[in-house]
Amino acid sequence: MAELTTTKLNAESHLLLEQPLLRLPYELSRKNFKSLQRSFEREQNYVLSALKSTANVALSGQPASQTLLSLGNMISRMQGFQQKMQVLQEEEKVLQDHSRKRIQHLKDLYEIPSLADVKYDEWSRIRLNRLLVDYLLRSGYVESARALAREKGIEALVDLDVFVHCHRIEESLRNGNTAEGLAWCADHKPMMKKTSNNLEFQLRLQQYIELRRDGKLLAARQHAQRYIAPHTDSHFAEIHTAAALLAFPPDTLAEPYKSMYSSSRWDDLANLFIKTHHELFSLPPQPLLHIALSAGLSALKTPSCHSAYASSSSNASSSTTTVCPICSTELNELARGLPYAHHTKSYVENDPVVLPNGRIYGRDRLMQMSAKIGLENGEVKDPTTGEIFEGTMVRKVYIS
């Protein structure tokens, strides 16, 4: 197990895992701003055009009732725009409050001088609760995540609403409904234009497949001309295959048409939506708990952790014990596929010697153990594997 050489807290290394904590509120605020900007420009153009038209009508000697009707329509539309602005303003206040609390949470870390400080334990406990909530949300346990966040008082540090909305659209796609997915694409179209994803195209293609499955050939052709044909430059091969689908019934065994009719496409669409959603909002594809756990296990892992002689619990002939978490039954298998930690310092005993099996120990410890267990004629026993060697086979090691 890696040895802790300092208790000084390096806050910068902790921030590697905290980027989504601040990035998501920023992305949501930017989305709200862009939405408000588009609405303002649209309403501004409407009002200027309507005012000009109303003024011309009034100057032309038309009845005053027509002018009043036009003004009433403008006022009604402006009231609707005002209500929309108020909703976005409330959302913005919530996002700013969350950002402020999250920044304070990270600021608290910089005020902790040492890993041994009790405040670091408290901060780490809050982060662990955040990671657990994130894991529960990604796994679909929304109510459990909500209850945990409420109990620990960390609602502002987790993204409940974002994942709830994501999970709802995911479930609708798995249930064979594209309406919510397409509405989400329309709402985030400006953001999606900046990324090379094909979620909207795949949803439109699925609608086309369902029309063909129901035998609505004319509707399928009209749908393809309106929503699928504009993507010819980027999805020529898929569109060519989709066009041929009209000639194959839903029970066909010919590929790739059989796969296009398969119900598994709905699961693929749900997974594609989750991938697109996380990319747009700068969320990692894996749960943060997995990332933190992998980093921690890798930092502690050494080649001996998966040796056949890892500890006395797994080797009856071993005369040593271990407190290494990686060697424990619970974590050993989880860490098997992870890389080893990078160690810049090595620690060896005084007067090191190497045994014929390649293991290195301090000479004094080998001699004391051999005398304790009653070996004779200068024999030594490997304390890990239990092998016994002649003393003449022991060679001194020189550290260079």
GROMACS .gro file of C-alpha atoms in nm:
model
  400
    1MET     CA    1   0.000   0.000   0.000
    2ALA     CA    2   0.124   0.347  -0.081
    3GLU     CA    3   0.264   0.533   0.216
    4LEU     CA    4   0.136   0.878   0.313
    5THR     CA    5   0.441   1.105   0.324
    6THR     CA    6   0.268   1.435   0.396
    7THR     CA    7  -0.056   1.557   0.544
    8LYS     CA    8  -0.053   1.888   0.357
    9LEU     CA    9  -0.375   1.936   0.164
   10ASN     CA   10  -0.343   1.991  -0.211
   11ALA     CA   11  -0.673   2.158  -0.297
   12GLU     CA   12  -0.595   2.176  -0.670
   13SER     CA   13  -0.588   1.797  -0.703
   14HIS     CA   14  -0.933   1.776  -0.543
   15LEU     CA   15  -1.078   2.013  -0.802
   16LEU     CA   16  -1.016   1.760  -1.081
   17LEU     CA   17  -1.329   1.581  -0.965
   18GLU     CA   18  -1.528   1.898  -0.900
   19GLN     CA   19  -1.550   2.052  -1.246
   20PRO     CA   20  -1.913   1.945  -1.311
   21LEU     CA   21  -2.009   2.104  -0.979
   22LEU     CA   22  -1.964   2.454  -1.125
   23ARG     CA   23  -1.993   2.379  -1.496
   24LEU     CA   24  -2.355   2.261  -1.495
   25PRO     CA   25  -2.507   2.576  -1.335
   26TYR     CA   26  -2.304   2.782  -1.582
   27GLU     CA   27  -2.437   2.583  -1.880
   28LEU     CA   28  -2.793   2.614  -1.753
   29SER     CA   29  -2.755   2.990  -1.701
   30ARG     CA   30  -2.614   3.029  -2.049
   31LYS     CA   31  -2.905   2.828  -2.192
   32ASN     CA   32  -3.154   3.053  -2.010
   33PHE     CA   33  -2.979   3.365  -2.136
   34LYS     CA   34  -2.982   3.242  -2.496
   35SER     CA   35  -3.350   3.152  -2.465
   36LEU     CA   36  -3.433   3.496  -2.327
   37GLN     CA   37  -3.228   3.664  -2.597
   38ARG     CA   38  -3.409   3.479  -2.876
   39SER     CA   39  -3.748   3.554  -2.722
   40PHE     CA   40  -3.663   3.922  -2.682
   41GLU     CA   41  -3.548   3.956  -3.043
   42ARG     CA   42  -3.857   3.776  -3.169
   43GLU     CA   43  -4.095   3.990  -2.963
   44GLN     CA   44  -3.907   4.308  -3.052
   45ASN     CA   45  -3.946   4.240  -3.424
   46TYR     CA   46  -4.314   4.161  -3.374
   47VAL     CA   47  -4.386   4.478  -3.174
   48LEU     CA   48  -4.202   4.708  -3.416
   49SER     CA   49  -4.381   4.554  -3.711
   50ALA     CA   50  -4.720   4.561  -3.536
   51LEU     CA   51  -4.676   4.924  -3.426
   52LYS     CA   52  -4.589   5.031  -3.778
   53SER     CA   53  -4.887   4.843  -3.920
   54THR     CA   54  -5.122   4.985  -3.654
   55ALA     CA   55  -4.998   5.341  -3.714
   56ASN     CA   56  -5.058   5.305  -4.088
   57VAL     CA   57  -5.408   5.175  -4.023
   58ALA     CA   58  -5.485   5.464  -3.789
   59LEU     CA   59  -5.353   5.723  -4.037
   60SER     CA   60  -5.555   5.571  -4.319
   61GLY     CA   61  -5.879   5.658  -4.144
   62GLN     CA   62  -5.979   5.306  -4.044
   63PRO     CA   63  -6.221   5.264  -3.749
   64ALA     CA   64  -6.067   5.318  -3.406
   65SER     CA   65  -6.190   4.974  -3.295
   66GLN     CA   66  -5.947   4.804  -3.532
   67THR     CA   67  -5.659   5.007  -3.393
   68LEU     CA   68  -5.761   4.926  -3.038
   69LEU     CA   69  -5.783   4.555  -3.127
   70SER     CA   70  -5.428   4.561  -3.265
   71LEU     CA   71  -5.302   4.738  -2.955
   72GLY     CA   72  -5.483   4.486  -2.734
   73ASN     CA   73  -5.318   4.197  -2.917
   74MET     CA   74  -4.976   4.355  -2.866
   75ILE     CA   75  -5.042   4.411  -2.497
   76SER     CA   76  -5.156   4.050  -2.452
   77ARG     CA   77  -4.845   3.923  -2.626
   78MET     CA   78  -4.621   4.145  -2.417
   79GLN     CA   79  -4.789   4.017  -2.101
   80GLY     CA   80  -4.714   3.662  -2.209
   81PHE     CA   81  -4.353   3.761  -2.273
   82GLN     CA   82  -4.335   3.922  -1.930
   83GLN     CA   83  -4.456   3.603  -1.764
   84LYS     CA   84  -4.193   3.404  -1.950
   85MET     CA   85  -3.925   3.648  -1.836
   86GLN     CA   86  -4.042   3.615  -1.476
   87VAL     CA   87  -4.015   3.234  -1.496
   88LEU     CA   88  -3.663   3.257  -1.640
   89GLN     CA   89  -3.572   3.514  -1.373
   90GLU     CA   90  -3.679   3.277  -1.096
   91GLU     CA   91  -3.479   2.996  -1.254
   92GLU     CA   92  -3.180   3.226  -1.278
   93LYS     CA   93  -3.207   3.318  -0.909
   94VAL     CA   94  -3.205   2.950  -0.815
   95LEU     CA   95  -2.903   2.882  -1.038
   96GLN     CA   96  -2.713   3.177  -0.893
   97ASP     CA   97  -2.792   3.062  -0.540
   98HIS     CA   98  -2.666   2.711  -0.625
   99SER     CA   99  -2.350   2.853  -0.782
  100ARG     CA  100  -2.283   3.070  -0.478
  101LYS     CA  101  -2.317   2.776  -0.239
  102ARG     CA  102  -2.104   2.553  -0.458
  103ILE     CA  103  -1.829   2.812  -0.478
  104GLN     CA  104  -1.840   2.845  -0.100
  105HIS     CA  105  -1.818   2.467  -0.070
  106LEU     CA  106  -1.498   2.468  -0.276
  107LYS     CA  107  -1.368   2.776  -0.097
  108ASP     CA  108  -1.399   2.589   0.233
  109LEU     CA  109  -1.152   2.336   0.098
  110TYR     CA  110  -0.884   2.603   0.049
  111GLU     CA  111  -0.922   2.709   0.411
  112ILE     CA  112  -0.831   2.361   0.540
  113PRO     CA  113  -0.454   2.343   0.605
  114SER     CA  114  -0.409   1.971   0.655
  115LEU     CA  115  -0.557   1.631   0.571
  116ALA     CA  116  -0.553   1.559   0.944
  117ASP     CA  117  -0.781   1.854   1.018
  118VAL     CA  118  -1.128   1.758   1.141
  119LYS     CA  119  -1.276   2.008   0.893
  120TYR     CA  120  -1.137   1.799   0.608
  121ASP     CA  121  -1.328   1.498   0.737
  122GLU     CA  122  -1.646   1.706   0.738
  123TRP     CA  123  -1.580   1.837   0.387
  124SER     CA  124  -1.504   1.487   0.259
  125ARG     CA  125  -1.826   1.356   0.411
  126ILE     CA  126  -2.023   1.622   0.222
  127ARG     CA  127  -1.848   1.527  -0.101
  128LEU     CA  128  -1.918   1.157  -0.042
  129ASN     CA  129  -2.287   1.234   0.005
  130ARG     CA  130  -2.280   1.434  -0.319
  131LEU     CA  131  -2.122   1.143  -0.505
  132LEU     CA  132  -2.381   0.903  -0.364
  133VAL     CA  133  -2.666   1.129  -0.474
  134ASP     CA  134  -2.511   1.154  -0.822
  135TYR     CA  135  -2.484   0.774  -0.840
  136LEU     CA  136  -2.844   0.724  -0.728
  137LEU     CA  137  -2.971   0.976  -0.982
  138ARG     CA  138  -2.783   0.814  -1.268
  139SER     CA  139  -2.911   0.472  -1.160
  140GLY     CA  140  -3.274   0.589  -1.162
  141TYR     CA  141  -3.331   0.597  -0.784
  142VAL     CA  142  -3.467   0.949  -0.790
  143GLU     CA  143  -3.667   0.943  -0.467
  144SER     CA  144  -3.379   0.787  -0.273
  145ALA     CA  145  -3.145   1.055  -0.409
  146ARG     CA  146  -3.392   1.328  -0.318
  147ALA     CA  147  -3.435   1.193   0.035
  148LEU     CA  148  -3.058   1.167   0.089
  149ALA     CA  149  -2.998   1.521  -0.040
  150ARG     CA  150  -3.274   1.657   0.183
  151GLU     CA  151  -3.149   1.471   0.490
  152LYS     CA  152  -2.791   1.592   0.444
  153GLY     CA  153  -2.891   1.945   0.344
  154ILE     CA  154  -2.704   1.941   0.011
  155GLU     CA  155  -2.987   2.013  -0.233
  156ALA     CA  156  -2.793   2.312  -0.369
  157LEU     CA  157  -2.482   2.097  -0.429
  158VAL     CA  158  -2.652   1.831  -0.643
  159ASP     CA  159  -2.842   1.847  -0.973
  160LEU     CA  160  -3.171   1.680  -0.891
  161ASP     CA  161  -3.394   1.858  -1.143
  162VAL     CA  162  -3.152   1.806  -1.433
  163PHE     CA  163  -3.126   1.432  -1.380
  164VAL     CA  164  -3.499   1.394  -1.310
  165HIS     CA  165  -3.577   1.560  -1.643
  166CYS     CA  166  -3.315   1.347  -1.817
  167HIS     CA  167  -3.451   1.028  -1.661
  168ARG     CA  168  -3.808   1.114  -1.764
  169ILE     CA  169  -3.711   1.158  -2.130
  170GLU     CA  170  -3.499   0.842  -2.117
  171GLU     CA  171  -3.796   0.642  -1.989
  172SER     CA  172  -4.026   0.787  -2.254
  173LEU     CA  173  -3.785   0.672  -2.525
  174ARG     CA  174  -3.757   0.325  -2.378
  175ASN     CA  175  -4.137   0.313  -2.381
  176GLY     CA  176  -4.149   0.394  -2.752
  177ASN     CA  177  -4.234   0.766  -2.745
  178THR     CA  178  -4.027   1.025  -2.933
  179ALA     CA  179  -4.234   1.335  -2.846
  180GLU     CA  180  -4.042   1.441  -2.534
  181GLY     CA  181  -3.708   1.365  -2.695
  182LEU     CA  182  -3.788   1.582  -2.998
  183ALA     CA  183  -3.915   1.862  -2.773
  184TRP     CA  184  -3.586   1.850  -2.583
  185CYS     CA  185  -3.393   1.867  -2.911
  186ALA     CA  186  -3.594   2.171  -3.020
  187ASP     CA  187  -3.529   2.342  -2.686
  188HIS     CA  188  -3.155   2.278  -2.709
  189LYS     CA  189  -3.111   2.313  -3.084
  190PRO     CA  190  -2.865   2.608  -3.066
  191MET     CA  191  -2.643   2.408  -2.829
  192MET     CA  192  -2.667   2.092  -3.040
  193LYS     CA  193  -2.557   2.275  -3.356
  194LYS     CA  194  -2.214   2.321  -3.200
  195THR     CA  195  -2.166   1.946  -3.149
  196SER     CA  196  -2.158   1.669  -3.407
  197ASN     CA  197  -2.442   1.457  -3.268
  198ASN     CA  198  -2.726   1.295  -3.461
  199LEU     CA  199  -2.989   1.253  -3.191
  200GLU     CA  200  -3.261   1.450  -3.372
  201PHE     CA  201  -3.195   1.265  -3.697
  202GLN     CA  202  -3.219   0.927  -3.524
  203LEU     CA  203  -3.546   1.027  -3.357
  204ARG     CA  204  -3.693   1.137  -3.690
  205LEU     CA  205  -3.571   0.815  -3.847
  206GLN     CA  206  -3.745   0.616  -3.574
  207GLN     CA  207  -4.069   0.801  -3.643
  208TYR     CA  208  -4.031   0.705  -4.009
  209ILE     CA  209  -3.975   0.340  -3.913
  210GLU     CA  210  -4.287   0.337  -3.696
  211LEU     CA  211  -4.497   0.484  -3.979
  212ARG     CA  212  -4.370   0.208  -4.208
  213ARG     CA  213  -4.438  -0.054  -3.941
  214ASP     CA  214  -4.801   0.065  -3.922
  215GLY     CA  215  -4.835   0.041  -4.300
  216LYS     CA  216  -4.869   0.419  -4.349
  217LEU     CA  217  -4.651   0.434  -4.661
  218LEU     CA  218  -4.767   0.773  -4.786
  219ALA     CA  219  -4.722   0.933  -4.442
  220ALA     CA  220  -4.378   0.771  -4.415
  221ARG     CA  221  -4.272   0.920  -4.751
  222GLN     CA  222  -4.400   1.265  -4.655
  223HIS     CA  223  -4.223   1.244  -4.319
  224ALA     CA  224  -3.898   1.143  -4.489
  225GLN     CA  225  -3.916   1.431  -4.736
  226ARG     CA  226  -3.976   1.685  -4.459
  227TYR     CA  227  -3.748   1.567  -4.178
  228ILE     CA  228  -3.498   1.313  -4.315
  229ALA     CA  229  -3.406   1.432  -4.665
  230PRO     CA  230  -3.244   1.756  -4.535
  231HIS     CA  231  -2.976   1.538  -4.369
  232THR     CA  232  -2.865   1.376  -4.697
  233ASP     CA  233  -2.516   1.527  -4.688
  234SER     CA  234  -2.434   1.391  -4.342
  235HIS     CA  235  -2.635   1.065  -4.339
  236PHE     CA  236  -2.649   0.955  -4.702
  237ALA     CA  237  -2.597   0.582  -4.636
  238GLU     CA  238  -2.860   0.565  -4.361
  239ILE     CA  239  -3.113   0.757  -4.570
  240HIS     CA  240  -3.049   0.526  -4.866
  241THR     CA  241  -3.118   0.225  -4.642
  242ALA     CA  242  -3.426   0.391  -4.493
  243ALA     CA  243  -3.568   0.452  -4.842
  244ALA     CA  244  -3.540   0.081  -4.920
  245LEU     CA  245  -3.725  -0.001  -4.598
  246LEU     CA  246  -4.052   0.081  -4.775
  247ALA     CA  247  -4.013  -0.241  -4.973
  248PHE     CA  248  -3.965  -0.465  -4.668
  249PRO     CA  249  -4.243  -0.563  -4.423
  250PRO     CA  250  -4.191  -0.557  -4.044
  251ASP     CA  251  -4.146  -0.937  -4.031
  252THR     CA  252  -3.860  -0.938  -4.283
  253LEU     CA  253  -3.549  -1.143  -4.208
  254ALA     CA  254  -3.328  -0.942  -4.442
  255GLU     CA  255  -3.061  -0.724  -4.286
  256PRO     CA  256  -3.020  -0.438  -4.211
  257TYR     CA  257  -3.397  -0.394  -4.229
  258LYS     CA  258  -3.467  -0.656  -3.964
  259SER     CA  259  -3.247  -0.460  -3.721
  260MET     CA  260  -3.422  -0.135  -3.810
  261TYR     CA  261  -3.753  -0.287  -3.709
  262SER     CA  262  -3.605  -0.428  -3.388
  263SER     CA  263  -3.741  -0.296  -3.058
  264SER     CA  264  -3.382  -0.270  -2.931
  265ARG     CA  265  -3.351   0.056  -3.129
  266TRP     CA  266  -3.550   0.227  -2.854
  267ASP     CA  267  -3.283   0.135  -2.599
  268ASP     CA  268  -3.017   0.262  -2.840
  269LEU     CA  269  -3.206   0.592  -2.872
  270ALA     CA  270  -3.233   0.623  -2.493
  271ASN     CA  271  -2.860   0.564  -2.455
  272LEU     CA  272  -2.786   0.813  -2.733
  273PHE     CA  273  -3.002   1.072  -2.559
  274ILE     CA  274  -2.818   1.025  -2.229
  275LYS     CA  275  -2.483   1.057  -2.407
  276THR     CA  276  -2.595   1.374  -2.587
  277HIS     CA  277  -2.746   1.522  -2.269
  278HIS     CA  278  -2.429   1.467  -2.067
  279GLU     CA  279  -2.207   1.608  -2.343
  280LEU     CA  280  -2.413   1.926  -2.375
  281PHE     CA  281  -2.402   1.991  -2.000
  282SER     CA  282  -2.038   1.883  -1.954
  283LEU     CA  283  -2.131   1.588  -1.733
  284PRO     CA  284  -1.894   1.289  -1.721
  285PRO     CA  285  -2.034   0.972  -1.882
  286GLN     CA  286  -1.952   0.770  -1.570
  287PRO     CA  287  -2.084   0.833  -1.218
  288LEU     CA  288  -1.850   1.052  -1.017
  289LEU     CA  289  -1.847   0.782  -0.749
  290HIS     CA  290  -1.690   0.537  -0.996
  291ILE     CA  291  -1.426   0.792  -1.095
  292ALA     CA  292  -1.335   0.871  -0.733
  293LEU     CA  293  -1.331   0.505  -0.634
  294SER     CA  294  -1.113   0.412  -0.933
  295ALA     CA  295  -0.865   0.689  -0.852
  296GLY     CA  296  -0.848   0.588  -0.486
  297LEU     CA  297  -0.802   0.219  -0.560
  298SER     CA  298  -0.537   0.290  -0.822
  299ALA     CA  299  -0.346   0.518  -0.582
  300LEU     CA  300  -0.321   0.237  -0.326
  301LYS     CA  301  -0.265  -0.054  -0.564
  302THR     CA  302   0.077  -0.223  -0.588
  303PRO     CA  303   0.186  -0.539  -0.777
  304SER     CA  304   0.178  -0.740  -0.455
  305CYS     CA  305  -0.192  -0.666  -0.405
  306HIS     CA  306  -0.287  -0.933  -0.661
  307SER     CA  307  -0.006  -1.172  -0.583
  308ALA     CA  308  -0.088  -1.526  -0.478
  309TYR     CA  309   0.092  -1.440  -0.154
  310ALA     CA  310  -0.087  -1.112  -0.087
  311SER     CA  311  -0.169  -1.178   0.278
  312SER     CA  312  -0.195  -1.439   0.546
  313SER     CA  313  -0.570  -1.462   0.490
  314SER     CA  314  -0.516  -1.590   0.135
  315ASN     CA  315  -0.200  -1.790   0.198
  316ALA     CA  316  -0.173  -2.024   0.492
  317SER     CA  317   0.204  -2.041   0.467
  318SER     CA  318   0.247  -1.663   0.491
  319SER     CA  319   0.367  -1.532   0.824
  320THR     CA  320   0.271  -1.168   0.753
  321THR     CA  321  -0.050  -0.974   0.780
  322THR     CA  322  -0.172  -0.673   0.581
  323VAL     CA  323  -0.395  -0.374   0.638
  324CYS     CA  324  -0.395  -0.278   0.267
  325PRO     CA  325  -0.751  -0.204   0.150
  326ILE     CA  326  -0.676  -0.342  -0.197
  327CYS     CA  327  -0.582  -0.678  -0.049
  328SER     CA  328  -0.918  -0.702   0.128
  329THR     CA  329  -1.182  -0.939   0.000
  330GLU     CA  330  -1.424  -0.653  -0.070
  331LEU     CA  331  -1.198  -0.442  -0.293
  332ASN     CA  332  -0.942  -0.682  -0.437
  333GLU     CA  333  -1.148  -0.787  -0.739
  334LEU     CA  334  -1.271  -0.433  -0.807
  335ALA     CA  335  -0.913  -0.308  -0.836
  336ARG     CA  336  -0.787  -0.593  -1.055
  337GLY     CA  337  -0.829  -0.411  -1.386
  338LEU     CA  338  -0.699  -0.073  -1.267
  339PRO     CA  339  -0.346   0.059  -1.335
  340TYR     CA  340  -0.083   0.067  -1.063
  341ALA     CA  341  -0.002   0.384  -0.877
  342HIS     CA  342   0.300   0.586  -0.984
  343HIS     CA  343   0.546   0.601  -0.693
  344THR     CA  344   0.836   0.846  -0.704
  345LYS     CA  345   0.998   0.708  -0.388
  346SER     CA  346   1.089   0.355  -0.282
  347TYR     CA  347   1.116   0.228   0.074
  348VAL     CA  348   1.351  -0.060   0.162
  349GLU     CA  349   1.476  -0.207   0.487
  350ASN     CA  350   1.832  -0.166   0.612
  351ASP     CA  351   2.093  -0.402   0.469
  352PRO     CA  352   1.862  -0.544   0.199
  353VAL     CA  353   1.917  -0.893   0.057
  354VAL     CA  354   1.743  -1.078  -0.225
  355LEU     CA  355   1.617  -1.435  -0.202
  356PRO     CA  356   1.628  -1.679  -0.499
  357ASN     CA  357   1.258  -1.609  -0.567
  358GLY     CA  358   1.336  -1.239  -0.629
  359ARG     CA  359   1.187  -1.099  -0.306
  360ILE     CA  360   1.389  -0.843  -0.109
  361TYR     CA  361   1.399  -0.813   0.271
  362GLY     CA  362   1.623  -0.670   0.538
  363ARG     CA  363   1.888  -0.918   0.652
  364ASP     CA  364   1.822  -0.859   1.022
  365ARG     CA  365   1.451  -0.937   0.989
  366LEU     CA  366   1.520  -1.260   0.800
  367MET     CA  367   1.773  -1.375   1.058
  368GLN     CA  368   1.544  -1.292   1.353
  369MET     CA  369   1.252  -1.477   1.197
  370SER     CA  370   1.465  -1.779   1.113
  371ALA     CA  371   1.592  -1.797   1.471
  372LYS     CA  372   1.241  -1.751   1.610
  373ILE     CA  373   1.096  -2.047   1.418
  374GLY     CA  374   1.397  -2.268   1.494
  375LEU     CA  375   1.563  -2.302   1.150
  376GLU     CA  376   1.915  -2.446   1.157
  377ASN     CA  377   2.227  -2.445   0.942
  378GLY     CA  378   2.181  -2.083   0.838
  379GLU     CA  379   1.852  -2.141   0.658
  380VAL     CA  380   1.610  -1.850   0.599
  381LYS     CA  381   1.236  -1.844   0.539
  382ASP     CA  382   1.053  -1.608   0.307
  383PRO     CA  383   0.800  -1.438   0.540
  384THR     CA  384   0.553  -1.392   0.254
  385THR     CA  385   0.559  -1.718   0.056
  386GLY     CA  386   0.686  -1.947   0.333
  387GLU     CA  387   0.966  -2.088   0.115
  388ILE     CA  388   1.288  -2.194   0.288
  389PHE     CA  389   1.630  -2.135   0.131
  390GLU     CA  390   1.991  -2.207   0.219
  391GLY     CA  391   2.171  -1.909   0.369
  392THR     CA  392   2.437  -1.931   0.099
  393MET     CA  393   2.170  -1.856  -0.164
  394VAL     CA  394   2.096  -1.515  -0.015
  395ARG     CA  395   2.258  -1.226  -0.205
  396LYS     CA  396   2.315  -0.869  -0.089
  397VAL     CA  397   2.138  -0.591  -0.277
  398TYR     CA  398   2.310  -0.262  -0.361
  399ILE     CA  399   2.080   0.035  -0.419
  400SER     CA  400   2.202   0.263  -0.695
   0.00000   0.00000   0.00000
